[in-house]
Amino acid sequence: MSLKIAIIGGGAAGFFAAITAKETHPDASVIIYEKSAQLLAKVKISGGGRCNVTNACAS
């Protein structure tokens, strides 16, 4: 039986969840469900498309 993972929300958190799910379970089927017509719409308008990442996120 193959693993199927559904992500609700096509924003930044949804995309990171999908990436993490695929890294953790490479053979799984991962799908993202988004209600709006465009994925990552808020990321595209925030911080000039850079998603407002701050130095607190740097390692």
Coordinates of N, CA and C in Angstrom, one line a residue:
M1 N 0.9 -1.2 0.0 CA 0.0 0.0 0.0 C 0.9 1.2 0.0
S2 N 0.6 2.2 -0.9 CA 1.4 3.4 -1.0 C 0.8 4.5 0.0
L3 N 1.7 5.3 0.5 CA 1.3 6.4 1.4 C 0.9 7.6 0.6
K4 N -0.3 8.2 0.9 CA -0.8 9.4 0.3 C -0.9 10.5 1.3
I5 N -0.3 11.6 1.0 CA -0.3 12.7 2.0 C -1.0 13.9 1.3
A6 N -1.9 14.5 2.0 CA -2.6 15.7 1.5 C -2.2 16.9 2.3
I7 N -1.8 18.0 1.7 CA -1.5 19.2 2.4 C -2.6 20.2 2.1
I8 N -3.2 20.8 3.1 CA -4.3 21.8 2.9 C -3.7 23.2 3.0
G9 N -3.7 23.9 1.9 CA -3.1 25.2 1.9 C -1.9 25.3 1.0
G10 N -1.9 26.2 0.0 CA -0.8 26.4 -0.9 C 0.1 27.6 -0.6
G11 N 0.2 27.9 0.7 CA 1.0 29.0 1.1 C 2.4 28.5 1.4
A12 N 3.2 29.3 2.0 CA 4.6 29.0 2.3 C 4.7 27.8 3.3
A13 N 3.8 27.7 4.3 CA 3.8 26.6 5.2 C 3.4 25.3 4.5
G14 N 2.4 25.4 3.6 CA 2.0 24.2 2.9 C 3.1 23.7 2.0
F15 N 3.8 24.6 1.3 CA 4.9 24.1 0.5 C 6.0 23.5 1.3
F16 N 6.4 24.1 2.4 CA 7.4 23.5 3.3 C 7.0 22.2 3.8
A17 N 5.7 22.1 4.2 CA 5.2 20.8 4.7 C 5.3 19.7 3.6
A18 N 4.9 20.1 2.4 CA 5.0 19.1 1.2 C 6.5 18.7 1.0
I19 N 7.4 19.6 1.0 CA 8.8 19.3 0.8 C 9.3 18.4 1.9
T20 N 8.9 18.7 3.2 CA 9.4 17.9 4.3 C 8.7 16.5 4.2
A21 N 7.5 16.4 3.8 CA 6.8 15.1 3.7 C 7.5 14.3 2.6
K22 N 7.9 14.9 1.5 CA 8.5 14.1 0.4 C 9.9 13.7 0.8
E23 N 10.6 14.6 1.6 CA 12.0 14.2 2.0 C 11.9 13.1 3.0
T24 N 10.9 13.1 3.9 CA 10.7 12.0 4.9 C 10.2 10.7 4.3
H25 N 9.3 10.8 3.3 CA 8.7 9.7 2.7 C 8.8 9.8 1.2
P26 N 10.0 9.5 0.6 CA 10.2 9.7 -0.8 C 9.3 9.0 -1.8
D27 N 8.8 7.9 -1.3 CA 7.9 7.1 -2.2 C 6.4 7.5 -2.1
A28 N 6.1 8.4 -1.2 CA 4.7 8.9 -1.0 C 4.2 9.8 -2.1
S29 N 2.9 9.8 -2.2 CA 2.3 10.7 -3.1 C 1.8 11.9 -2.3
V30 N 2.3 13.1 -2.7 CA 2.0 14.3 -1.9 C 1.3 15.3 -2.8
I31 N 0.1 15.8 -2.3 CA -0.7 16.7 -3.1 C -1.0 17.9 -2.2
I32 N -1.0 19.1 -2.8 CA -1.3 20.3 -2.1 C -2.7 20.8 -2.6
Y33 N -3.6 21.1 -1.7 CA -4.9 21.6 -2.0 C -5.0 23.1 -1.7
E34 N -5.4 24.0 -2.6 CA -5.4 25.4 -2.3 C -6.7 25.9 -2.9
K35 N -7.4 26.7 -2.1 CA -8.7 27.3 -2.5 C -8.7 28.4 -3.5
S36 N -7.6 29.2 -3.5 CA -7.5 30.3 -4.4 C -6.9 29.8 -5.8
A37 N -7.0 30.7 -6.7 CA -6.5 30.3 -8.1 C -5.0 30.3 -8.2
Q38 N -4.3 31.0 -7.3 CA -2.9 31.1 -7.4 C -2.1 30.6 -6.2
L39 N -1.2 29.8 -6.4 CA -0.4 29.3 -5.3 C 0.7 30.3 -4.8
L40 N 1.0 30.3 -3.6 CA 2.0 31.2 -3.0 C 1.7 32.7 -3.3
A41 N 0.5 33.1 -3.4 CA 0.1 34.5 -3.7 C 0.6 35.5 -2.7
K42 N 0.5 35.2 -1.4 CA 1.0 36.1 -0.4 C 2.5 36.2 -0.3
V43 N 3.2 35.1 -0.6 CA 4.6 35.1 -0.7 C 5.1 36.1 -1.8
K44 N 4.4 36.0 -2.9 CA 4.8 36.9 -4.0 C 4.7 38.4 -3.8
I45 N 3.8 38.8 -2.9 CA 3.6 40.2 -2.6 C 4.3 40.6 -1.3
S46 N 4.8 39.7 -0.5 CA 5.4 40.1 0.8 C 6.9 40.2 0.6
G47 N 7.5 41.3 1.1 CA 8.9 41.4 1.0 C 9.5 41.4 -0.4
G48 N 8.8 41.9 -1.3 CA 9.3 41.9 -2.7 C 9.5 40.5 -3.3
G49 N 8.7 39.5 -2.8 CA 8.8 38.2 -3.2 C 9.8 37.3 -2.5
R50 N 10.4 37.9 -1.4 CA 11.4 37.2 -0.6 C 10.8 36.6 0.6
C51 N 9.5 36.8 0.9 CA 8.8 36.1 2.0 C 9.2 36.7 3.4
N52 N 9.8 37.9 3.4 CA 10.2 38.6 4.6 C 11.0 37.7 5.6
V53 N 12.0 37.1 5.1 CA 12.9 36.3 6.0 C 13.8 37.2 6.7
T54 N 14.0 37.1 8.0 CA 14.8 38.0 8.8 C 16.1 37.3 9.2
N55 N 17.0 38.0 9.8 CA 18.3 37.4 10.2 C 18.1 36.4 11.4
A56 N 16.9 36.4 12.0 CA 16.6 35.5 13.0 C 16.5 34.1 12.4
C57 N 16.3 34.0 11.1 CA 16.2 32.7 10.4 C 17.5 32.2 10.0
A58 N 18.6 33.0 10.0 CA 19.9 32.6 9.5 C 20.6 31.7 10.5
S59 N 21.3 30.8 10.0 CA 22.1 29.9 10.9 C 23.5 30.2 10.9

